[in-house]
Amino acid sequence: MEIGIIGTGSVGMLCAAYLAKEHIVTVYTRRKEQSDLINEKGIILIHGDQKTTVKDVKARSGKDFKEPLLIIAVKQYQLGDVLPLLKETKERKNLLFLQNGMSHIPMLESLEGHNVYIGSVEHGSLKTGDATVAHTGAGVIKVGSLFPDQPPLTLTDLHSERFPFEAARNWKESHSRKLLANAVINPLTALLKVKNGELTENPHYSRMAKSVFKEASGILGITDENAEWEKVMEICRRTAENRSSMLRDTEAGRKTEIDGIIGYLLDEAKKQNTRVPLLEFLYHAVKGGEKE
Amino acid sequence: MEIGIIGTGSVGMLCAAYLAKEHIVTVYTRRKEQSDLINEKGIILIHGDQKTTVKDVKARSGKDFKEPLLIIAVKQYQLGDVLPLLKETKERKNLLFLQNGMSHIPMLESLEGHNVYIGSVEHGSLKTGDATVAHTGAGVIKVGSLFPDQPPLTLTDLHSERFPFEAARNWKESHSRKLLANAVINPLTALLKVKNGELTENPHYSRMAKSVFKEASGILGITDENAEWEKVMEICRRTAENRSSMLRDTEAGRKTEIDGIIGYLLDEAKKQNTRVPLLEFLYHAVKGGEKE
């Protein structure tokens, strides 16, 4: 199958590296230097001690997406640049969106000319160079349909043992659970400047994580709170040595995904007329550290 | 007058340097190297561009406090070492306590054999070496009596224009207001790793400060909230370039004064049966960063 991947952050590059084994993959970059580099040297995929160079990837810095399946892997706050281009596309396409958070979902409803799929990425990945990505945690991508009347995405085409895809009967639920974990781990690690593991190992930080968890799970209407809390702590243990993406973004003075994650929860809290003082506090803590 | 000063942090050294001009001052240090250094070289007082060496200070590392007025300038969490020694002292003395926070006040009630005074230090000071202190902000020390039936401290003896003392009609109130400013400025600057000025200059950090202020002023029963908030912001502006003591303690991996400040407010909130989620969050954020 011909697959276009828009966005070459860690998730886009991870998808490209794995899917290129079975498919004709084109990645769309913003910068020409990056597409030149990928065309020349391929993508280097690091997994544990293994280093594979994936040569069969084309890269383009253009914006005429022609593949029948497009995987959109830009950050939530970059969708504003991409959505107009997708709307103009005349041919009906399968569009798989892989953003964190939920605040972009309403925007996607304007894409009714296409089949729109929402994916939750549960992989650990880290971009370590313009053409290098590390697969730091084995996971899965759970996929659901945005519009109820569209055909489901044929995941058997994409699925492989090392890079699994799974149908999400209820994408909103799996996205909510992903959002919940992100809401706890990302802003706290960014604020405290600690690795993920500290949130389970340091009893004071665990208390903070639990308080944030409670506000967020209340807003998301999570019913099995104990089981879900255990899952969040399990993620922290499994990724103990990882520095979260928000911590890395904060330290590098980059824009973070705080609006898509905590910003979304604040909007929901407002609709539900619920007070969430800690989420508000965390929002401003991270937002205040972003360089303008 | 003979004055003993127990504790040679920035406040103790500041008092020693100013009071030695008119009085016979002995400072009590914990480490012999420090008392040797002060005996040999005096205390260096930095004020703006001026650098004065105060030679007329004696230093001792012993623990037999013989002066009729003792100024106790150790941190709140070090009082446990000092109070038993003061209790044993047979002669009735004037004891002036200069700790931040309020959590130590109940402990002082066991000193009924002495006259006990509580002072609120509103100076900016910074210890930059074992015998060097910078006076970074002009202020005052407000003094009140702990026991209602004891004579007030004769402040005219201590007072000078450059180092003023003032009677606090209601020491609890001036201590509460000091505590309120400390509760907002200290933990937030320590957590966000910013200078005091950022709390007024960065609108996101101001929002955080305001939320913390509201919880703390509620617990302290501050009625003129707007005026008091303005005072806290004024302190941030006046000390914009300062790094708070808690930020410095946190960065150096030292114990902080969080228990005396936020810990006290949490105890009060419990007594008042009031929820203070942000104060609790801040407490754990700072406490979790203290090295054991």
Coordinates of C-alpha atoms in Angstrom, one line a residue:
Chain A
M1 CA 0.0 0.0 0.0
E2 CA 1.1 3.6 -0.6
I3 CA 1.2 5.4 2.7
G4 CA 2.0 9.1 3.3
I5 CA 3.2 10.2 6.7
I6 CA 2.9 13.9 7.5
G7 CA 5.2 15.0 10.3
T8 CA 8.6 13.7 11.2
G9 CA 8.7 13.9 15.0
S10 CA 9.4 10.7 16.8
V11 CA 6.0 9.1 16.2
G12 CA 6.1 9.9 12.4
M13 CA 9.6 8.5 12.0
L14 CA 8.7 5.4 14.1
C15 CA 5.7 4.7 11.8
A16 CA 7.8 5.3 8.7
A17 CA 10.6 3.0 9.9
Y18 CA 8.3 0.0 10.7
L19 CA 5.7 0.4 7.9
A20 CA 8.4 0.8 5.2
K21 CA 9.2 -2.9 5.5
E22 CA 5.8 -3.9 3.9
H23 CA 4.6 -0.7 2.2
I24 CA 5.7 2.2 0.0
V25 CA 6.2 5.0 2.4
T26 CA 6.6 8.7 1.8
V27 CA 7.3 11.0 4.7
Y28 CA 6.4 14.7 4.3
T29 CA 8.9 17.0 6.2
R30 CA 8.7 20.7 6.7
R31 CA 12.4 21.3 6.1
K32 CA 14.1 20.4 2.8
E33 CA 17.4 19.6 4.6
Q34 CA 15.5 16.8 6.5
S35 CA 14.0 15.3 3.4
D36 CA 17.3 15.4 1.6
L37 CA 19.0 13.7 4.6
I38 CA 16.3 10.9 4.7
N39 CA 16.4 10.4 0.9
E40 CA 20.2 10.1 1.1
K41 CA 20.7 8.0 4.2
G42 CA 17.3 6.5 5.1
I43 CA 15.9 6.4 8.7
I44 CA 18.0 4.9 11.4
L45 CA 15.8 2.9 13.8
I46 CA 17.3 2.1 17.3
H47 CA 15.7 -0.6 19.3
G48 CA 17.6 -1.7 22.4
D49 CA 21.1 -2.6 21.1
Q50 CA 19.9 -3.0 17.5
K51 CA 20.4 -0.3 15.0
T52 CA 18.6 -0.7 11.6
T53 CA 18.9 1.6 8.7
V54 CA 15.6 1.7 6.7
K55 CA 16.5 2.7 3.2
D56 CA 13.1 2.2 1.5
V57 CA 11.6 5.5 2.6
K58 CA 11.0 8.5 0.3
A59 CA 10.9 11.9 1.8
R60 CA 9.4 15.1 0.4
S61 CA 9.1 18.6 1.6
G62 CA 6.1 19.3 -0.7
K63 CA 2.5 19.4 0.4
D64 CA 0.7 17.5 -2.4
F65 CA -0.3 14.4 -0.5
K66 CA -1.3 11.7 -3.0
E67 CA -1.3 8.5 -1.0
P68 CA -4.7 6.8 -0.3
L69 CA -3.7 6.5 3.4
L70 CA -2.2 9.5 5.2
I71 CA -0.9 9.2 8.7
I72 CA -0.9 12.6 10.3
A73 CA 1.7 12.6 13.0
V74 CA 2.3 16.4 13.6
K75 CA 1.8 17.8 17.1
Q76 CA -1.8 18.9 18.0
Y77 CA -0.8 22.6 17.8
Q78 CA 0.6 22.1 14.2
L79 CA -2.7 20.8 12.8
G80 CA -3.8 24.3 11.9
D81 CA -1.3 24.2 9.1
V82 CA -2.2 20.7 7.9
L83 CA -6.0 20.6 8.0
P84 CA -6.7 23.2 5.3
L85 CA -4.5 21.2 2.9
L86 CA -6.3 18.0 3.7
K87 CA -9.7 19.7 3.3
E88 CA -8.7 20.8 -0.3
T89 CA -7.8 17.3 -1.3
K90 CA -10.5 16.2 -3.7
E91 CA -10.0 12.4 -3.7
R92 CA -11.5 10.6 -0.6
K93 CA -8.7 9.4 1.6
N94 CA -8.1 7.4 4.8
L95 CA -6.7 9.9 7.3
L96 CA -5.2 8.5 10.5
F97 CA -4.5 11.1 13.2
L98 CA -2.0 10.3 15.9
Q99 CA -2.1 13.3 18.2
N100 CA -2.0 13.3 22.0
G101 CA -4.9 14.9 23.8
M102 CA -8.5 15.5 22.7
S103 CA -8.7 19.2 21.9
H104 CA -8.2 18.7 18.2
I105 CA -11.0 16.2 17.8
P106 CA -13.7 18.8 17.1
M107 CA -11.5 20.3 14.4
L108 CA -11.4 17.0 12.6
E109 CA -15.2 16.9 12.1
S110 CA -14.8 19.3 9.2
L111 CA -13.0 16.6 7.2
E112 CA -16.3 14.8 6.3
G113 CA -15.0 14.3 2.7
H114 CA -12.6 11.7 4.0
N115 CA -12.6 8.7 6.3
V116 CA -11.1 9.9 9.5
Y117 CA -9.4 7.6 12.0
I118 CA -8.1 8.4 15.5
G119 CA -5.1 6.5 16.8
S120 CA -3.7 6.3 20.3
V121 CA 0.0 5.7 20.2
E122 CA 1.2 3.7 23.2
H123 CA 4.8 3.3 22.1
G124 CA 7.7 5.0 23.7
S125 CA 9.8 6.8 21.1
L126 CA 12.5 9.4 21.0
K127 CA 13.8 11.3 18.1
T128 CA 17.5 11.7 18.5
G129 CA 18.4 13.3 15.2
D130 CA 16.8 14.5 11.9
A131 CA 16.8 10.9 10.6
T132 CA 17.1 8.9 13.8
V133 CA 14.4 7.5 16.0
A134 CA 14.7 5.3 19.1
H135 CA 11.9 2.9 19.9
T136 CA 12.1 3.1 23.7
G137 CA 9.0 1.2 24.7
A138 CA 7.1 -1.5 23.0
G139 CA 3.4 -0.6 22.6
V140 CA 0.5 -0.6 20.2
I141 CA -1.5 1.9 18.2
K142 CA -5.2 1.7 18.9
V143 CA -7.4 2.9 16.1
G144 CA -11.0 3.9 15.9
S145 CA -13.3 5.7 13.4
L146 CA -14.3 9.3 13.9
F147 CA -17.5 9.2 11.8
P148 CA -19.8 6.3 12.6
D149 CA -20.9 5.7 9.0
Q150 CA -17.4 5.3 7.5
P151 CA -15.7 1.9 6.9
P152 CA -13.2 0.8 9.6
L153 CA -9.6 1.0 8.7
T154 CA -8.2 -2.4 7.5
L155 CA -5.6 -2.8 10.2
T156 CA -4.4 -6.3 9.0
D157 CA -2.5 -4.4 6.3
L158 CA -0.6 -2.2 8.8
H159 CA -0.2 -4.7 11.6
S160 CA 3.0 -6.5 12.3
E161 CA 4.2 -8.3 15.4
R162 CA 6.9 -5.7 16.2
F163 CA 4.6 -2.8 15.4
P164 CA 1.1 -3.8 16.3
F165 CA -2.2 -2.1 15.4
E166 CA -5.4 -2.8 17.2
A167 CA -9.0 -1.8 16.7
A168 CA -10.4 0.4 19.5
R169 CA -14.1 -0.4 19.8
N170 CA -14.4 2.9 21.7
W171 CA -11.6 5.2 20.6
K172 CA -12.8 7.9 22.9
E173 CA -12.2 5.7 25.9
S174 CA -8.7 4.6 24.9
H175 CA -7.9 8.2 24.0
S176 CA -9.2 9.3 27.4
R177 CA -7.0 6.8 29.2
K178 CA -4.0 7.9 27.2
L179 CA -4.9 11.5 27.9
L180 CA -5.2 10.7 31.6
A181 CA -1.7 9.2 31.8
N182 CA -0.3 12.1 29.8
A183 CA -2.0 14.6 32.1
V184 CA -0.3 13.1 35.1
I185 CA 3.1 12.2 33.8
N186 CA 3.9 15.0 31.3
P187 CA 3.3 18.2 33.2
L188 CA 4.6 16.9 36.6
T189 CA 7.8 15.6 35.2
A190 CA 8.2 18.9 33.2
L191 CA 7.6 21.0 36.4
L192 CA 9.7 18.9 38.8
K193 CA 12.4 18.2 36.1
V194 CA 12.5 14.5 37.0
K195 CA 12.4 11.2 35.0
N196 CA 9.1 9.3 34.9
G197 CA 10.2 6.8 37.5
E198 CA 10.4 9.5 40.2
L199 CA 6.6 9.8 40.2
T200 CA 6.4 6.3 41.7
E201 CA 9.6 6.2 43.6
N202 CA 9.4 9.5 45.5
P203 CA 6.5 9.3 47.9
H204 CA 6.0 13.1 47.8
Y205 CA 5.8 13.2 44.0
S206 CA 3.4 10.2 44.1
R207 CA 1.1 12.1 46.3
M208 CA 1.2 15.0 43.8
A209 CA 0.6 12.6 40.9
K210 CA -2.4 11.1 42.7
S211 CA -4.0 14.5 43.3
V212 CA -3.6 15.4 39.6
F213 CA -4.9 12.0 38.6
K214 CA -8.0 12.5 40.7
E215 CA -8.9 15.8 39.2
A216 CA -8.3 14.6 35.7
S217 CA -10.1 11.2 36.0
G218 CA -13.1 13.1 37.5
I219 CA -13.3 15.3 34.5
L220 CA -12.9 12.3 32.1
G221 CA -15.6 10.3 33.9
I222 CA -13.2 7.4 34.5
T223 CA -15.1 4.9 36.7
D224 CA -12.5 2.3 37.6
E225 CA -10.2 4.8 39.2
N226 CA -8.0 2.3 41.2
A227 CA -7.3 0.1 38.2
E228 CA -6.5 3.2 36.1
W229 CA -4.2 4.7 38.7
E230 CA -2.3 1.4 38.8
K231 CA -1.9 1.6 35.0
V232 CA -0.5 5.1 35.2
M233 CA 2.0 4.1 37.9
E234 CA 2.9 1.0 35.8
I235 CA 3.7 3.3 32.9
C236 CA 6.0 5.3 35.2
R237 CA 7.7 2.1 36.3
R238 CA 8.1 0.8 32.8
T239 CA 9.5 4.1 31.5
A240 CA 11.3 4.9 34.7
E241 CA 14.5 6.1 33.0
N242 CA 12.6 8.2 30.3
R243 CA 12.4 12.0 30.3
S244 CA 8.9 12.8 29.1
S245 CA 8.4 14.7 25.9
M246 CA 7.1 17.7 27.9
L247 CA 10.1 17.8 30.1
R248 CA 12.3 17.7 27.0
D249 CA 10.3 20.4 25.3
T250 CA 10.4 22.6 28.4
E251 CA 14.1 22.2 28.8
A252 CA 14.7 23.0 25.2
G253 CA 12.4 26.1 25.5
R254 CA 10.1 24.6 22.8
K255 CA 6.3 24.9 22.7
T256 CA 4.7 22.0 24.6
E257 CA 1.5 20.0 24.2
I258 CA 0.1 21.5 27.4
D259 CA -2.9 23.0 25.6
G260 CA -3.9 19.7 24.0
I261 CA -3.7 17.9 27.3
I262 CA -4.3 20.1 30.4
G263 CA -5.9 22.8 28.3
Y264 CA -8.5 20.3 27.0
L265 CA -9.3 19.2 30.6
L266 CA -9.7 22.8 31.7
D267 CA -12.2 23.4 28.9
E268 CA -14.1 20.2 29.9
A269 CA -14.1 21.3 33.6
K270 CA -15.6 24.6 32.6
K271 CA -18.4 22.9 30.6
Q272 CA -19.0 20.6 33.6
N273 CA -18.8 23.5 36.0
T274 CA -16.2 21.7 38.1
R275 CA -13.3 23.3 40.0
V276 CA -9.9 21.8 39.1
P277 CA -7.3 24.0 41.0
L278 CA -4.4 21.7 40.5
L279 CA -4.9 21.3 36.7
E280 CA -5.2 25.0 36.5
F281 CA -2.0 25.4 38.5
L282 CA -0.1 22.9 36.4
Y283 CA -1.3 24.6 33.2
H284 CA 0.1 27.9 34.2
A285 CA 3.3 26.3 35.5
V286 CA 4.1 24.8 32.2
K287 CA 2.7 27.6 30.1
G288 CA 4.7 30.2 32.0
G289 CA 7.9 28.4 31.1
E290 CA 7.2 28.3 27.3
K291 CA 9.3 30.8 25.4
E292 CA 7.1 33.1 23.4
Chain B
M1 CA 24.4 46.0 76.3
E2 CA 25.8 42.4 76.0
I3 CA 24.0 40.5 73.3
G4 CA 24.4 36.9 72.3
I5 CA 23.4 35.8 68.8
I6 CA 22.7 32.1 68.3
G7 CA 22.9 31.0 64.7
T8 CA 25.1 32.5 61.9
G9 CA 22.9 32.3 58.9
S10 CA 22.2 35.5 57.0
V11 CA 19.8 36.9 59.6
G12 CA 22.2 36.2 62.6
M13 CA 25.1 37.7 60.8
L14 CA 23.1 40.7 59.7
C15 CA 22.1 41.4 63.3
A16 CA 25.6 40.9 64.6
A17 CA 27.1 43.3 62.0
Y18 CA 24.7 46.1 62.8
L19 CA 24.3 45.7 66.5
A20 CA 28.1 45.4 67.1
K21 CA 28.4 49.1 66.4
E22 CA 26.6 49.9 69.7
H23 CA 26.8 46.7 71.7
I24 CA 29.1 44.0 72.9
V25 CA 28.1 41.2 70.6
T26 CA 29.0 37.5 70.7
V27 CA 27.9 35.2 68.0
Y28 CA 27.5 31.5 68.7
T29 CA 28.4 29.3 65.8
R30 CA 28.0 25.5 65.3
R31 CA 31.4 25.0 63.7
K32 CA 34.7 26.0 65.3
E33 CA 36.2 27.0 61.9
Q34 CA 33.5 29.6 61.5
S35 CA 34.1 31.1 65.0
D36 CA 37.9 31.1 64.4
L37 CA 37.3 32.9 61.0
I38 CA 35.0 35.6 62.6
N39 CA 37.4 36.1 65.6
E40 CA 40.3 36.6 63.2
K41 CA 38.7 38.6 60.4
G42 CA 35.4 40.0 61.7
I43 CA 32.2 40.0 59.7
I44 CA 32.1 41.5 56.3
L45 CA 28.9 43.5 55.7
I46 CA 28.0 44.3 52.1
H47 CA 25.4 46.9 51.5
G48 CA 25.0 48.1 47.9
D49 CA 28.5 49.1 46.8
Q50 CA 29.7 49.5 50.3
K51 CA 31.8 46.8 52.1
T52 CA 32.4 47.3 55.8
T53 CA 34.4 45.0 58.0
V54 CA 32.9 44.7 61.5
K55 CA 35.8 43.8 63.8
D56 CA 34.2 44.2 67.2
V57 CA 32.4 40.8 67.2
K58 CA 33.4 37.9 69.3
A59 CA 32.5 34.4 68.1
R60 CA 32.2 31.2 70.1
S61 CA 31.4 27.7 69.3
G62 CA 30.4 26.9 72.9
K63 CA 26.9 26.6 74.2
D64 CA 27.0 28.5 77.5
F65 CA 25.0 31.6 76.6
K66 CA 25.6 34.2 79.3
E67 CA 24.3 37.4 77.8
P68 CA 21.1 38.9 79.2
L69 CA 19.7 39.3 75.7
L70 CA 19.9 36.4 73.3
I71 CA 18.8 36.7 69.7
I72 CA 18.0 33.2 68.3
A73 CA 18.4 33.3 64.6
V74 CA 18.7 29.6 63.7
K75 CA 16.2 28.1 61.3
Q76 CA 12.9 26.9 62.7
Y77 CA 13.9 23.2 62.2
Q78 CA 17.1 23.7 64.2
L79 CA 15.2 25.0 67.3
G80 CA 15.0 21.4 68.6
D81 CA 18.8 21.6 69.4
V82 CA 18.7 25.1 71.0
L83 CA 15.5 25.1 73.1
P84 CA 16.7 22.5 75.7
L85 CA 19.8 24.6 76.3
L86 CA 17.8 27.7 76.9
K87 CA 15.4 25.9 79.2
E88 CA 18.3 24.8 81.4
T89 CA 19.6 28.4 81.7
K90 CA 18.8 29.4 85.3
E91 CA 19.0 33.2 85.0
R92 CA 16.0 34.9 83.5
K93 CA 16.9 36.2 80.1
N94 CA 15.4 38.2 77.2
L95 CA 15.1 35.8 74.3
L96 CA 14.3 37.2 70.8
F97 CA 13.3 34.6 68.3
L98 CA 13.7 35.5 64.6
Q99 CA 12.3 32.4 62.7
N100 CA 10.1 32.4 59.7
G101 CA 6.7 30.7 59.9
M102 CA 4.6 30.0 62.9
S103 CA 4.9 26.3 63.6
H104 CA 7.6 26.9 66.3
I105 CA 5.5 29.3 68.4
P106 CA 3.8 26.6 70.5
M107 CA 7.3 25.2 71.3
L108 CA 8.4 28.5 72.8
E109 CA 5.6 28.4 75.4
S110 CA 7.7 26.0 77.4
L111 CA 10.2 28.8 78.0
E112 CA 8.1 30.5 80.8
G113 CA 11.3 31.0 82.9
H114 CA 12.3 33.8 80.4
N115 CA 10.9 36.8 78.6
V116 CA 10.2 35.5 75.1
Y117 CA 10.0 37.9 72.2
I118 CA 8.9 37.1 68.6
G119 CA 10.5 39.1 65.8
S120 CA 9.5 39.3 62.1
V121 CA 12.5 40.1 60.0
E122 CA 11.6 42.1 57.0
H123 CA 15.1 42.6 55.7
G124 CA 16.6 41.1 52.6
S125 CA 19.8 39.3 53.4
L126 CA 22.1 36.8 51.8
K127 CA 25.0 35.0 53.4
T128 CA 27.8 34.8 50.8
G129 CA 30.5 33.2 52.9
D130 CA 31.2 32.0 56.4
A131 CA 31.8 35.5 57.6
T132 CA 30.2 37.6 54.9
V133 CA 26.6 38.8 54.7
A134 CA 24.9 41.1 52.1
H135 CA 22.1 43.4 53.2
T136 CA 20.0 43.1 50.0
G137 CA 16.9 44.8 51.1
A138 CA 16.3 47.6 53.7
G139 CA 13.6 46.5 56.1
V140 CA 12.7 46.4 59.8
I141 CA 12.4 43.9 62.6
K142 CA 9.0 43.9 64.2
V143 CA 9.0 42.7 67.8
G144 CA 6.2 41.5 70.1
S145 CA 5.9 39.7 73.4
L146 CA 4.9 36.0 73.6
F147 CA 3.7 36.1 77.2
P148 CA 1.2 38.8 78.0
D149 CA 2.6 39.5 81.5
Q150 CA 6.3 40.0 80.6
P151 CA 7.8 43.4 80.2
P152 CA 8.1 44.6 76.5
L153 CA 11.6 44.6 75.0
T154 CA 13.4 48.0 75.2
L155 CA 13.7 48.5 71.5
T156 CA 15.3 52.0 71.8
D157 CA 18.5 50.2 72.9
L158 CA 18.6 48.1 69.7
H159 CA 17.1 50.5 67.2
S160 CA 19.2 52.5 64.8
E161 CA 18.3 54.3 61.6
R162 CA 20.1 51.8 59.3
F163 CA 18.8 48.8 61.3
P164 CA 15.4 49.7 62.7
F165 CA 13.4 47.8 65.3
E166 CA 9.7 48.4 65.8
A167 CA 7.2 47.3 68.4
A168 CA 4.5 45.1 66.9
R169 CA 1.3 45.7 68.8
N170 CA 0.0 42.4 67.5
W171 CA 3.0 40.2 66.7
K172 CA 0.7 37.4 65.5
E173 CA -0.6 39.6 62.8
S174 CA 2.7 40.9 61.5
H175 CA 4.0 37.3 61.7
S176 CA 1.0 36.1 59.7
R177 CA 1.6 38.7 57.0
K178 CA 5.2 37.7 56.8
L179 CA 4.2 34.1 56.7
L180 CA 1.7 34.8 53.9
A181 CA 4.4 36.5 51.7
N182 CA 6.8 33.6 52.5
A183 CA 4.1 31.0 51.6
V184 CA 3.6 32.6 48.2
I185 CA 7.1 33.6 47.2
N186 CA 9.3 30.9 48.7
P187 CA 7.8 27.6 47.5
L188 CA 6.8 28.9 44.0
T189 CA 10.2 30.4 43.2
A190 CA 11.8 27.1 44.5
L191 CA 9.5 25.0 42.4
L192 CA 9.7 27.1 39.2
K193 CA 13.3 27.9 39.7
V194 CA 12.8 31.6 39.1
K195 CA 13.8 34.9 40.7
N196 CA 11.2 36.7 42.8
G197 CA 10.4 39.2 40.0
E198 CA 9.1 36.5 37.7
L199 CA 6.1 36.1 40.0
T200 CA 4.9 39.6 39.0
E201 CA 6.3 39.7 35.5
N202 CA 5.1 36.4 34.1
P203 CA 1.3 36.5 33.9
H204 CA 1.1 32.7 34.2
Y205 CA 3.2 32.7 37.3
S206 CA 1.2 35.6 38.8
R207 CA -1.9 33.5 38.4
M208 CA -0.3 30.7 40.3
A209 CA 0.9 33.1 43.0
K210 CA -2.6 34.5 43.3
S211 CA -4.2 31.0 43.8
V212 CA -1.6 30.1 46.5
F213 CA -2.2 33.5 48.1
K214 CA -5.9 32.9 48.3
E215 CA -5.6 29.5 50.0
A216 CA -3.0 30.8 52.5
S217 CA -4.8 34.1 53.3
G218 CA -8.0 32.2 53.8
I219 CA -6.3 30.0 56.4
L220 CA -4.7 32.9 58.1
G221 CA -7.9 34.9 58.3
I222 CA -6.5 37.9 56.4
T223 CA -9.5 40.2 55.8
D224 CA -8.0 43.0 53.6
E225 CA -7.0 40.5 50.9
N226 CA -6.6 43.0 48.0
A227 CA -4.2 45.3 50.0
E228 CA -2.2 42.3 51.2
W229 CA -1.9 40.8 47.7
E230 CA -0.6 44.2 46.6
K231 CA 2.0 44.0 49.3
V232 CA 3.2 40.6 48.3
M233 CA 3.5 41.7 44.7
E234 CA 5.4 44.8 45.9
I235 CA 7.9 42.6 47.7
C236 CA 8.4 40.6 44.5
R237 CA 9.0 43.8 42.5
R238 CA 11.4 45.2 45.2
T239 CA 13.3 42.0 45.3
A240 CA 12.9 41.1 41.6
E241 CA 16.5 40.1 41.2
N242 CA 16.7 38.0 44.3
R243 CA 16.7 34.2 44.4
S244 CA 14.6 33.2 47.4
S245 CA 16.1 31.3 50.3
M246 CA 14.0 28.3 49.5
L247 CA 15.2 28.3 45.9
R248 CA 18.8 28.5 47.1
D249 CA 18.2 25.7 49.6
T250 CA 16.5 23.5 47.1
E251 CA 19.2 24.0 44.5
A252 CA 22.0 23.3 47.0
G253 CA 20.1 20.1 48.1
R254 CA 19.7 21.6 51.7
K255 CA 16.8 21.2 54.0
T256 CA 14.2 24.0 53.4
E257 CA 11.9 25.9 55.7
I258 CA 8.8 24.3 54.0
D259 CA 7.6 22.7 57.2
G260 CA 7.6 25.9 59.1
I261 CA 5.8 27.8 56.4
I262 CA 3.5 25.5 54.3
G263 CA 3.5 22.7 56.9
Y264 CA 2.1 25.2 59.5
L265 CA -0.6 26.3 57.1
L266 CA -1.5 22.6 56.4
D267 CA -1.9 22.0 60.1
E268 CA -4.1 25.0 60.5
A269 CA -6.2 24.0 57.5
K270 CA -6.7 20.6 59.2
K271 CA -7.8 22.3 62.4
Q272 CA -10.2 24.5 60.4
N273 CA -11.4 21.5 58.4
T274 CA -10.6 23.4 55.1
R275 CA -9.3 21.9 51.9
V276 CA -6.1 23.5 50.6
P277 CA -5.1 21.4 47.5
L278 CA -2.5 23.9 46.2
L279 CA -0.7 24.3 49.5
E280 CA -0.6 20.5 49.8
F281 CA 0.7 20.2 46.3
L282 CA 3.4 22.8 46.9
Y283 CA 4.4 21.1 50.2
H284 CA 5.0 17.8 48.5
A285 CA 6.7 19.5 45.5
V286 CA 9.3 21.1 47.7
K287 CA 9.5 18.3 50.3
G288 CA 10.1 15.7 47.5
G289 CA 13.1 17.7 46.3
E290 CA 14.8 17.8 49.7
K291 CA 17.7 15.4 50.0
E292 CA 17.3 13.0 52.9

